Amino acid sequence: MRIQNMNVKMVIILFFTGFLSLSSSAQKTFKNSRNTILLTDNWKFAKDIKEDASSSSYNDSKWSTVSIPHDWAIYGPFDKKWDIQITAIEQNGEKIATEKTGRTGALPHIGSGWYRKTFTLPQFQQGKRALIVFDGAMSEPEVYLNGKKIGQWGYGYSYFYIDITKDIIIGSKNVLAVKLTNQPYSSRWYPGAGLYRKVSIIVKDTESFEQWSTFVTTPLVNNNLATVNIKTNANGTNCSMVTIIKDAKNNIIATAKSPKSVDGKFDQTINVTNPQLWSPETPHLYTAVTQLISNDGTLKDEEITKFGIRSIKYEPEIGFSLNGKTIKFKGVCLHHDLGPLGAAINKAALKRQLTILKDMGCNAIRSSHNMPSFEQLELADEMGFLFLAESFDEWAKPKVKNGYHRFFEDYAEKDIVNLVRATRNHPCIVMWSAGNEVPDQYGAEGLKRAKFLQDIFHREDPTRPVTVGMDQVKQTMASGFGSLLDIPGLNYRVHLYEDAHKAFPQGFILGSETASTVSSRGIYKFPVKQYKNKQYDDLQCSSYDLEACSWSNLPDEDFVLQDDKPWVIGEFVWTGFDYLGEPTPYDEKWPSRSSYFGISDLAGLPKDRFYLYRSRWNTTDKTLHILPHWNWKGREGEITPVFVYTNYESAELFVNGKSMGIQKKNNATPQNRYRLMWNDVKYEPGTIKVVALDSNGKAVAQNEIHTADTPYKIVLNPDRKTIKADGEDISFVTVSVVDKNGIPCPLADNQLKFEVNGAGTYRAACNGDATSTEMFHKNTMKLFSGKLIVLVKATKKAGTITLKVSGNGLQSGIINLKSTN
Ligand code: GAL
């Protein structure tokens, strides 16, 4: 249930749903057993102020008013001066320091920011214990309540909480102040800035469950019976614990009661007959309602935990199995930014990403290289994605001057404990990662650190294995580092998979990071050749998908290993979507400011590579995708190869009705095995058509693309026509331009304008061009390769929302969306 208190502008979530079976004396006090208050609206914010703003009486009336989640840097402007890093990127094999302009996104995230929030909590009948929970604060948060410093943290990606029982005033005014500081040279990508994830206050009874102590596991799983084990710690003695298990339809399917516990520790095992198992195809979820009951029957606390019933196993030569079935990770790595929204968490944006990935047939996510958001894990549970939850990009040895190594000594254990305890009930998580390409792969101290960290994961969660993404593979074979890990993860280094498999005792290898192929949506370069670190004058990369970095490789080379070696347990492609920062191969070239690695671009629009992965990963739908586009004025008569990404084995290609012959997948090269390629096609405007053939040579499907005339009309295509009137939900509208005949114009780069009226607001636009310096929140942007997306946000009032997109000389596009309560 969600109640909005208009006076204090915050959302209070009362966890008392489903309490049906206790005595009426308990029900009298039940409502107030636990209250979670989200601190969302009416925060005051200022950046880089000189003075200390921690005091309750500080005058913040001139500061801007913002809502949380908030990313102060995403409003730009893009400028090469922000966080210029003069450095040699050693992981990339560089020896000489050069100027890296867009490494962290060329956005103003460096500096300090203050957030202040005044609020009054209502009286609670039995509220005597209070915590403030930060889902993430970028970075080095210092937290003050009513003028007193109550805590601080280091890593901006960590979840942490502070006990504020003694400092909070229930029933009258409180002032919360948070200072955040981002150092230059502290990241290898865009980290965002500010309170970019949720902030909440939990008020509960003195006798209550300890924060993040409840651990739900399913030790026995088969089709007829599962056991659900619940371990938890309560603060308070003489209480008993009741657990109610409900299925997805909210039916109570099992209950258990534990007797009084003297030390506050509980351990229950409950049988569930005929369980509905959780898997990516069937993401069935259950709910455990755990209740702490005092001697006189009063409900002291209640927690609601979603969980899934599933078993996982990793076996030599067999690999990973879920519920007894061997499956491979068809995964992608994701950085945390949401493109035009920056780091500010938004569930609609996350859900859209996962919807796009689901269509591609992707079944797994790696939260590179840090803790995932709770929202992303909830969605992965609900939508069916396996999850590799990562923690660090650095341990004690630096990659960047002010990176995590500054915190490692004091915080590493606390950071892992919080990661594991806060997220271990998510069935999607099937593996932890203690680090990514840490320079500590070298040296005896590094080996010790690997053990230290892995042991913490094991202590906090004995049910899941631990990996590290290793790039120094030879070194880790020699030192014992790779042998120590539960799961040896190789980043790239396809040529070392066989050796590593022989050298490591685990009997399997994970492609913890693969491909790092680069491309720009809709851009094609000639001649069509394989390249490493290739650069062009326009600072784009070719979408023939043949360009990678010196340390990385093309997708097809990973596919060979995945298909031919049963002991390779899957891959996590770098990356599912483009992200802000790390514009390799143009790290030194302004204005490149976001990555080229994505399978989809920064706007979430699929590049051609999307269809290459889809053709192999999505085994239920057919893919028959043609590239490049067919608008090559000036290339008439020149060789313009045509590739088709498809799950059909062979196809015939026609240019303006003339056959270019039949191509069949074959083992000549990795590319021949996974792509159909007509390398000698000469360009002539018109139509290219591909006809897919079955094994008897019979035509079974076809697709065609056409040369477009001049841009004529704007076309709008929303991902969702109806959104929620909650002030947060977003419809992502794809904007494209077609000619008079409705043919998409792949080269259109018109400057467009956006106008939103009614029950929504214009939030941002993004065209996926890694070199664009147009700001996302401004209501104008150029098309890139004929497309962009516009983000339309709901207000809190239900109604009709109208988006109008216009551009000089073009017929405007208008669409009505709806928002509902
Ligand atoms: C890897 C690294 C990633 C990213 C990628 C680019 O070595 O783990 O964070 O930098 O290279 O190819």
PDB file of N, CA and C in Angstrom, residues 607-680:
ATOM      1  N   LYS A 607      21.837  -1.638 -32.608  1.00  0.00           N
ATOM      2  CA  LYS A 607      22.765  -1.582 -33.740  1.00  0.00           C
ATOM      3  C   LYS A 607      22.596  -2.905 -34.497  1.00  0.00           C
ATOM      4  N   ASP A 608      23.303  -3.057 -35.614  1.00  0.00           N
ATOM      5  CA  ASP A 608      23.188  -4.318 -36.352  1.00  0.00           C
ATOM      6  C   ASP A 608      23.570  -5.509 -35.476  1.00  0.00           C
ATOM      7  N   ARG A 609      24.578  -5.311 -34.631  1.00  0.00           N
ATOM      8  CA  ARG A 609      25.075  -6.406 -33.775  1.00  0.00           C
ATOM      9  C   ARG A 609      23.974  -7.041 -32.932  1.00  0.00           C
ATOM     10  N   PHE A 610      22.971  -6.220 -32.592  1.00  0.00           N
ATOM     11  CA  PHE A 610      21.831  -6.735 -31.831  1.00  0.00           C
ATOM     12  C   PHE A 610      21.268  -7.976 -32.523  1.00  0.00           C
ATOM     13  N   TYR A 611      21.183  -7.921 -33.854  1.00  0.00           N
ATOM     14  CA  TYR A 611      20.560  -9.020 -34.605  1.00  0.00           C
ATOM     15  C   TYR A 611      21.500 -10.208 -34.746  1.00  0.00           C
ATOM     16  N   LEU A 612      22.806  -9.949 -34.675  1.00  0.00           N
ATOM     17  CA  LEU A 612      23.758 -11.065 -34.692  1.00  0.00           C
ATOM     18  C   LEU A 612      23.566 -11.906 -33.422  1.00  0.00           C
ATOM     19  N   TYR A 613      23.505 -11.219 -32.275  1.00  0.00           N
ATOM     20  CA  TYR A 613      23.275 -11.955 -31.019  1.00  0.00           C
ATOM     21  C   TYR A 613      21.875 -12.561 -30.995  1.00  0.00           C
ATOM     22  N   ARG A 614      20.892 -11.795 -31.476  1.00  0.00           N
ATOM     23  CA  ARG A 614      19.512 -12.296 -31.457  1.00  0.00           C
ATOM     24  C   ARG A 614      19.393 -13.577 -32.289  1.00  0.00           C
ATOM     25  N   SER A 615      20.133 -13.609 -33.419  1.00  0.00           N
ATOM     26  CA  SER A 615      19.999 -14.759 -34.319  1.00  0.00           C
ATOM     27  C   SER A 615      20.492 -16.040 -33.644  1.00  0.00           C
ATOM     28  N   ARG A 616      21.299 -15.901 -32.592  1.00  0.00           N
ATOM     29  CA  ARG A 616      21.788 -17.111 -31.928  1.00  0.00           C
ATOM     30  C   ARG A 616      21.159 -17.292 -30.552  1.00  0.00           C
ATOM     31  N   TRP A 617      20.850 -16.197 -29.885  1.00  0.00           N
ATOM     32  CA  TRP A 617      20.361 -16.309 -28.506  1.00  0.00           C
ATOM     33  C   TRP A 617      18.839 -16.480 -28.423  1.00  0.00           C
ATOM     34  N   ASN A 618      18.107 -15.824 -29.325  1.00  0.00           N
ATOM     35  CA  ASN A 618      16.648 -15.934 -29.280  1.00  0.00           C
ATOM     36  C   ASN A 618      16.258 -17.161 -30.098  1.00  0.00           C
ATOM     37  N   THR A 619      15.936 -18.235 -29.397  1.00  0.00           N
ATOM     38  CA  THR A 619      15.677 -19.497 -30.096  1.00  0.00           C
ATOM     39  C   THR A 619      14.181 -19.697 -30.363  1.00  0.00           C
ATOM     40  N   THR A 620      13.359 -18.725 -29.983  1.00  0.00           N
ATOM     41  CA  THR A 620      11.926 -18.894 -30.246  1.00  0.00           C
ATOM     42  C   THR A 620      11.454 -18.034 -31.424  1.00  0.00           C
ATOM     43  N   ASP A 621      12.124 -16.907 -31.665  1.00  0.00           N
ATOM     44  CA  ASP A 621      11.700 -16.043 -32.772  1.00  0.00           C
ATOM     45  C   ASP A 621      12.750 -16.074 -33.883  1.00  0.00           C
ATOM     46  N   LYS A 622      12.307 -15.808 -35.087  1.00  0.00           N
ATOM     47  CA  LYS A 622      13.227 -15.812 -36.224  1.00  0.00           C
ATOM     48  C   LYS A 622      13.860 -14.429 -36.404  1.00  0.00           C
ATOM     49  N   THR A 623      15.100 -14.427 -36.865  1.00  0.00           N
ATOM     50  CA  THR A 623      15.795 -13.172 -37.183  1.00  0.00           C
ATOM     51  C   THR A 623      16.250 -13.250 -38.633  1.00  0.00           C
ATOM     52  N   LEU A 624      16.006 -12.190 -39.379  1.00  0.00           N
ATOM     53  CA  LEU A 624      16.473 -12.130 -40.769  1.00  0.00           C
ATOM     54  C   LEU A 624      16.773 -10.658 -41.059  1.00  0.00           C
ATOM     55  N   HIS A 625      17.975 -10.251 -40.699  1.00  0.00           N
ATOM     56  CA  HIS A 625      18.322  -8.826 -40.706  1.00  0.00           C
ATOM     57  C   HIS A 625      19.373  -8.541 -41.778  1.00  0.00           C
ATOM     58  N   ILE A 626      19.132  -7.483 -42.545  1.00  0.00           N
ATOM     59  CA  ILE A 626      20.050  -7.111 -43.639  1.00  0.00           C
ATOM     60  C   ILE A 626      20.848  -5.865 -43.259  1.00  0.00           C
ATOM     61  N   LEU A 627      22.152  -5.864 -43.570  1.00  0.00           N
ATOM     62  CA  LEU A 627      22.938  -4.636 -43.469  1.00  0.00           C
ATOM     63  C   LEU A 627      23.882  -4.556 -44.649  1.00  0.00           C
ATOM     64  N   PRO A 628      24.326  -3.374 -45.067  1.00  0.00           N
ATOM     65  CA  PRO A 628      24.085  -2.048 -44.467  1.00  0.00           C
ATOM     66  C   PRO A 628      22.745  -1.492 -44.968  1.00  0.00           C
ATOM     67  N   HIS A 629      22.503  -0.185 -44.700  1.00  0.00           N
ATOM     68  CA  HIS A 629      21.348   0.467 -45.325  1.00  0.00           C
ATOM     69  C   HIS A 629      21.635   0.587 -46.834  1.00  0.00           C
ATOM     70  N   TRP A 630      20.691   1.030 -47.592  1.00  0.00           N
ATOM     71  CA  TRP A 630      20.894   1.006 -49.056  1.00  0.00           C
ATOM     72  C   TRP A 630      20.739   2.411 -49.647  1.00  0.00           C
ATOM     73  N   ASN A 631      21.424   3.360 -49.045  1.00  0.00           N
ATOM     74  CA  ASN A 631      21.427   4.751 -49.527  1.00  0.00           C
ATOM     75  C   ASN A 631      22.863   5.207 -49.758  1.00  0.00           C
ATOM     76  N   TRP A 632      23.453   4.773 -50.845  1.00  0.00           N
ATOM     77  CA  TRP A 632      24.878   5.031 -51.065  1.00  0.00           C
ATOM     78  C   TRP A 632      25.124   5.876 -52.300  1.00  0.00           C
ATOM     79  N   LYS A 633      24.466   7.018 -52.368  1.00  0.00           N
ATOM     80  CA  LYS A 633      24.668   7.937 -53.497  1.00  0.00           C
ATOM     81  C   LYS A 633      26.175   8.207 -53.636  1.00  0.00           C
ATOM     82  N   GLY A 634      26.691   8.025 -54.840  1.00  0.00           N
ATOM     83  CA  GLY A 634      28.129   8.242 -55.027  1.00  0.00           C
ATOM     84  C   GLY A 634      28.923   6.946 -55.020  1.00  0.00           C
ATOM     85  N   ARG A 635      28.318   5.844 -54.514  1.00  0.00           N
ATOM     86  CA  ARG A 635      29.016   4.555 -54.511  1.00  0.00           C
ATOM     87  C   ARG A 635      28.507   3.640 -55.638  1.00  0.00           C
ATOM     88  N   GLU A 636      27.745   4.176 -56.585  1.00  0.00           N
ATOM     89  CA  GLU A 636      27.177   3.347 -57.644  1.00  0.00           C
ATOM     90  C   GLU A 636      28.298   2.548 -58.311  1.00  0.00           C
ATOM     91  N   GLY A 637      28.082   1.255 -58.437  1.00  0.00           N
ATOM     92  CA  GLY A 637      29.065   0.387 -59.097  1.00  0.00           C
ATOM     93  C   GLY A 637      30.200  -0.058 -58.199  1.00  0.00           C
ATOM     94  N   GLU A 638      30.250   0.487 -56.984  1.00  0.00           N
ATOM     95  CA  GLU A 638      31.358   0.098 -56.091  1.00  0.00           C
ATOM     96  C   GLU A 638      30.963  -1.062 -55.187  1.00  0.00           C
ATOM     97  N   ILE A 639      31.980  -1.833 -54.797  1.00  0.00           N
ATOM     98  CA  ILE A 639      31.738  -2.997 -53.925  1.00  0.00           C
ATOM     99  C   ILE A 639      31.145  -2.524 -52.588  1.00  0.00           C
ATOM    100  N   THR A 640      29.986  -3.031 -52.298  1.00  0.00           N
ATOM    101  CA  THR A 640      29.273  -2.668 -51.066  1.00  0.00           C
ATOM    102  C   THR A 640      28.707  -3.963 -50.461  1.00  0.00           C
ATOM    103  N   PRO A 641      29.523  -4.663 -49.676  1.00  0.00           N
ATOM    104  CA  PRO A 641      29.108  -5.983 -49.179  1.00  0.00           C
ATOM    105  C   PRO A 641      27.784  -5.938 -48.419  1.00  0.00           C
ATOM    106  N   VAL A 642      27.039  -7.021 -48.526  1.00  0.00           N
ATOM    107  CA  VAL A 642      25.774  -7.153 -47.796  1.00  0.00           C
ATOM    108  C   VAL A 642      25.903  -8.333 -46.837  1.00  0.00           C
ATOM    109  N   PHE A 643      25.608  -8.091 -45.561  1.00  0.00           N
ATOM    110  CA  PHE A 643      25.610  -9.159 -44.559  1.00  0.00           C
ATOM    111  C   PHE A 643      24.170  -9.405 -44.117  1.00  0.00           C
ATOM    112  N   VAL A 644      23.888 -10.648 -43.775  1.00  0.00           N
ATOM    113  CA  VAL A 644      22.582 -10.979 -43.213  1.00  0.00           C
ATOM    114  C   VAL A 644      22.802 -11.729 -41.907  1.00  0.00           C
ATOM    115  N   TYR A 645      22.190 -11.216 -40.817  1.00  0.00           N
ATOM    116  CA  TYR A 645      22.259 -11.887 -39.519  1.00  0.00           C
ATOM    117  C   TYR A 645      20.950 -12.649 -39.343  1.00  0.00           C
ATOM    118  N   THR A 646      21.057 -13.944 -39.258  1.00  0.00           N
ATOM    119  CA  THR A 646      19.834 -14.763 -39.283  1.00  0.00           C
ATOM    120  C   THR A 646      20.042 -16.100 -38.578  1.00  0.00           C
ATOM    121  N   ASN A 647      18.948 -16.690 -38.100  1.00  0.00           N
ATOM    122  CA  ASN A 647      19.087 -18.062 -37.607  1.00  0.00           C
ATOM    123  C   ASN A 647      18.763 -19.101 -38.687  1.00  0.00           C
ATOM    124  N   TYR A 648      18.477 -18.642 -39.889  1.00  0.00           N
ATOM    125  CA  TYR A 648      18.384 -19.584 -41.004  1.00  0.00           C
ATOM    126  C   TYR A 648      19.802 -19.918 -41.470  1.00  0.00           C
ATOM    127  N   GLU A 649      19.974 -21.122 -41.955  1.00  0.00           N
ATOM    128  CA  GLU A 649      21.314 -21.590 -42.348  1.00  0.00           C
ATOM    129  C   GLU A 649      21.764 -21.028 -43.687  1.00  0.00           C
ATOM    130  N   SER A 650      20.807 -20.759 -44.580  1.00  0.00           N
ATOM    131  CA  SER A 650      21.219 -20.241 -45.885  1.00  0.00           C
ATOM    132  C   SER A 650      20.154 -19.304 -46.452  1.00  0.00           C
ATOM    133  N   ALA A 651      20.575 -18.516 -47.437  1.00  0.00           N
ATOM    134  CA  ALA A 651      19.651 -17.545 -48.024  1.00  0.00           C
ATOM    135  C   ALA A 651      20.166 -17.099 -49.386  1.00  0.00           C
ATOM    136  N   GLU A 652      19.240 -16.577 -50.192  1.00  0.00           N
ATOM    137  CA  GLU A 652      19.621 -16.023 -51.490  1.00  0.00           C
ATOM    138  C   GLU A 652      19.387 -14.512 -51.448  1.00  0.00           C
ATOM    139  N   LEU A 653      20.310 -13.782 -52.054  1.00  0.00           N
ATOM    140  CA  LEU A 653      20.196 -12.324 -52.028  1.00  0.00           C
ATOM    141  C   LEU A 653      19.876 -11.798 -53.431  1.00  0.00           C
ATOM    142  N   PHE A 654      19.002 -10.827 -53.496  1.00  0.00           N
ATOM    143  CA  PHE A 654      18.635 -10.210 -54.782  1.00  0.00           C
ATOM    144  C   PHE A 654      18.843  -8.706 -54.694  1.00  0.00           C
ATOM    145  N   VAL A 655      19.496  -8.148 -55.733  1.00  0.00           N
ATOM    146  CA  VAL A 655      19.587  -6.694 -55.831  1.00  0.00           C
ATOM    147  C   VAL A 655      18.751  -6.286 -57.036  1.00  0.00           C
ATOM    148  N   ASN A 656      17.729  -5.509 -56.790  1.00  0.00           N
ATOM    149  CA  ASN A 656      16.779  -5.133 -57.851  1.00  0.00           C
ATOM    150  C   ASN A 656      16.356  -6.354 -58.677  1.00  0.00           C
ATOM    151  N   GLY A 657      16.062  -7.426 -57.989  1.00  0.00           N
ATOM    152  CA  GLY A 657      15.554  -8.636 -58.633  1.00  0.00           C
ATOM    153  C   GLY A 657      16.623  -9.573 -59.171  1.00  0.00           C
ATOM    154  N   LYS A 658      17.901  -9.121 -59.250  1.00  0.00           N
ATOM    155  CA  LYS A 658      18.971  -9.994 -59.779  1.00  0.00           C
ATOM    156  C   LYS A 658      19.590 -10.781 -58.631  1.00  0.00           C
ATOM    157  N   SER A 659      19.708 -12.082 -58.836  1.00  0.00           N
ATOM    158  CA  SER A 659      20.257 -12.922 -57.764  1.00  0.00           C
ATOM    159  C   SER A 659      21.750 -12.660 -57.590  1.00  0.00           C
ATOM    160  N   MET A 660      22.168 -12.546 -56.355  1.00  0.00           N
ATOM    161  CA  MET A 660      23.595 -12.423 -56.026  1.00  0.00           C
ATOM    162  C   MET A 660      24.118 -13.778 -55.539  1.00  0.00           C
ATOM    163  N   GLY A 661      23.288 -14.785 -55.675  1.00  0.00           N
ATOM    164  CA  GLY A 661      23.694 -16.144 -55.282  1.00  0.00           C
ATOM    165  C   GLY A 661      23.202 -16.527 -53.903  1.00  0.00           C
ATOM    166  N   ILE A 662      23.405 -17.819 -53.619  1.00  0.00           N
ATOM    167  CA  ILE A 662      22.991 -18.363 -52.311  1.00  0.00           C
ATOM    168  C   ILE A 662      24.217 -18.437 -51.410  1.00  0.00           C
ATOM    169  N   GLN A 663      24.077 -18.010 -50.196  1.00  0.00           N
ATOM    170  CA  GLN A 663      25.153 -18.181 -49.206  1.00  0.00           C
ATOM    171  C   GLN A 663      24.667 -19.141 -48.137  1.00  0.00           C
ATOM    172  N   LYS A 664      25.613 -19.948 -47.653  1.00  0.00           N
ATOM    173  CA  LYS A 664      25.273 -20.919 -46.609  1.00  0.00           C
ATOM    174  C   LYS A 664      26.313 -20.770 -45.516  1.00  0.00           C
ATOM    175  N   LYS A 665      25.881 -20.878 -44.265  1.00  0.00           N
ATOM    176  CA  LYS A 665      26.857 -20.788 -43.175  1.00  0.00           C
ATOM    177  C   LYS A 665      27.829 -21.959 -43.292  1.00  0.00           C
ATOM    178  N   ASN A 666      29.113 -21.704 -43.040  1.00  0.00           N
ATOM    179  CA  ASN A 666      30.112 -22.779 -43.140  1.00  0.00           C
ATOM    180  C   ASN A 666      31.252 -22.494 -42.180  1.00  0.00           C
ATOM    181  N   ASN A 667      32.167 -23.435 -42.085  1.00  0.00           N
ATOM    182  CA  ASN A 667      33.202 -23.308 -41.042  1.00  0.00           C
ATOM    183  C   ASN A 667      34.503 -22.680 -41.529  1.00  0.00           C
ATOM    184  N   ALA A 668      34.495 -22.031 -42.677  1.00  0.00           N
ATOM    185  CA  ALA A 668      35.742 -21.481 -43.223  1.00  0.00           C
ATOM    186  C   ALA A 668      36.383 -20.483 -42.244  1.00  0.00           C
ATOM    187  N   THR A 669      35.586 -19.585 -41.686  1.00  0.00           N
ATOM    188  CA  THR A 669      36.073 -18.632 -40.676  1.00  0.00           C
ATOM    189  C   THR A 669      34.949 -18.494 -39.648  1.00  0.00           C
ATOM    190  N   PRO A 670      35.265 -17.962 -38.466  1.00  0.00           N
ATOM    191  CA  PRO A 670      34.181 -17.743 -37.495  1.00  0.00           C
ATOM    192  C   PRO A 670      33.046 -16.899 -38.080  1.00  0.00           C
ATOM    193  N   GLN A 671      33.388 -15.907 -38.913  1.00  0.00           N
ATOM    194  CA  GLN A 671      32.338 -15.062 -39.496  1.00  0.00           C
ATOM    195  C   GLN A 671      31.474 -15.870 -40.465  1.00  0.00           C
ATOM    196  N   ASN A 672      32.090 -16.745 -41.256  1.00  0.00           N
ATOM    197  CA  ASN A 672      31.299 -17.569 -42.185  1.00  0.00           C
ATOM    198  C   ASN A 672      30.360 -18.511 -41.436  1.00  0.00           C
ATOM    199  N   ARG A 673      30.755 -18.849 -40.231  1.00  0.00           N
ATOM    200  CA  ARG A 673      29.946 -19.786 -39.456  1.00  0.00           C
ATOM    201  C   ARG A 673      28.672 -19.121 -38.907  1.00  0.00           C
ATOM    202  N   TYR A 674      28.753 -17.805 -38.650  1.00  0.00           N
ATOM    203  CA  TYR A 674      27.630 -17.159 -37.957  1.00  0.00           C
ATOM    204  C   TYR A 674      26.951 -16.044 -38.746  1.00  0.00           C
ATOM    205  N   ARG A 675      27.509 -15.677 -39.905  1.00  0.00           N
ATOM    206  CA  ARG A 675      26.887 -14.610 -40.699  1.00  0.00           C
ATOM    207  C   ARG A 675      26.774 -15.098 -42.139  1.00  0.00           C
ATOM    208  N   LEU A 676      25.768 -14.619 -42.840  1.00  0.00           N
ATOM    209  CA  LEU A 676      25.714 -14.822 -44.292  1.00  0.00           C
ATOM    210  C   LEU A 676      26.269 -13.548 -44.921  1.00  0.00           C
ATOM    211  N   MET A 677      27.276 -13.717 -45.800  1.00  0.00           N
ATOM    212  CA  MET A 677      27.964 -12.523 -46.330  1.00  0.00           C
ATOM    213  C   MET A 677      28.077 -12.593 -47.847  1.00  0.00           C
ATOM    214  N   TRP A 678      27.619 -11.550 -48.506  1.00  0.00           N
ATOM    215  CA  TRP A 678      27.808 -11.404 -49.949  1.00  0.00           C
ATOM    216  C   TRP A 678      28.828 -10.274 -50.116  1.00  0.00           C
ATOM    217  N   ASN A 679      30.073 -10.643 -50.320  1.00  0.00           N
ATOM    218  CA  ASN A 679      31.144  -9.648 -50.248  1.00  0.00           C
ATOM    219  C   ASN A 679      31.373  -8.886 -51.554  1.00  0.00           C
ATOM    220  N   ASP A 680      30.750  -9.348 -52.670  1.00  0.00           N
ATOM    221  CA  ASP A 680      31.066  -8.733 -53.960  1.00  0.00           C
ATOM    222  C   ASP A 680      29.932  -7.896 -54.536  1.00  0.00           C
TER     223      ASP A 680
END
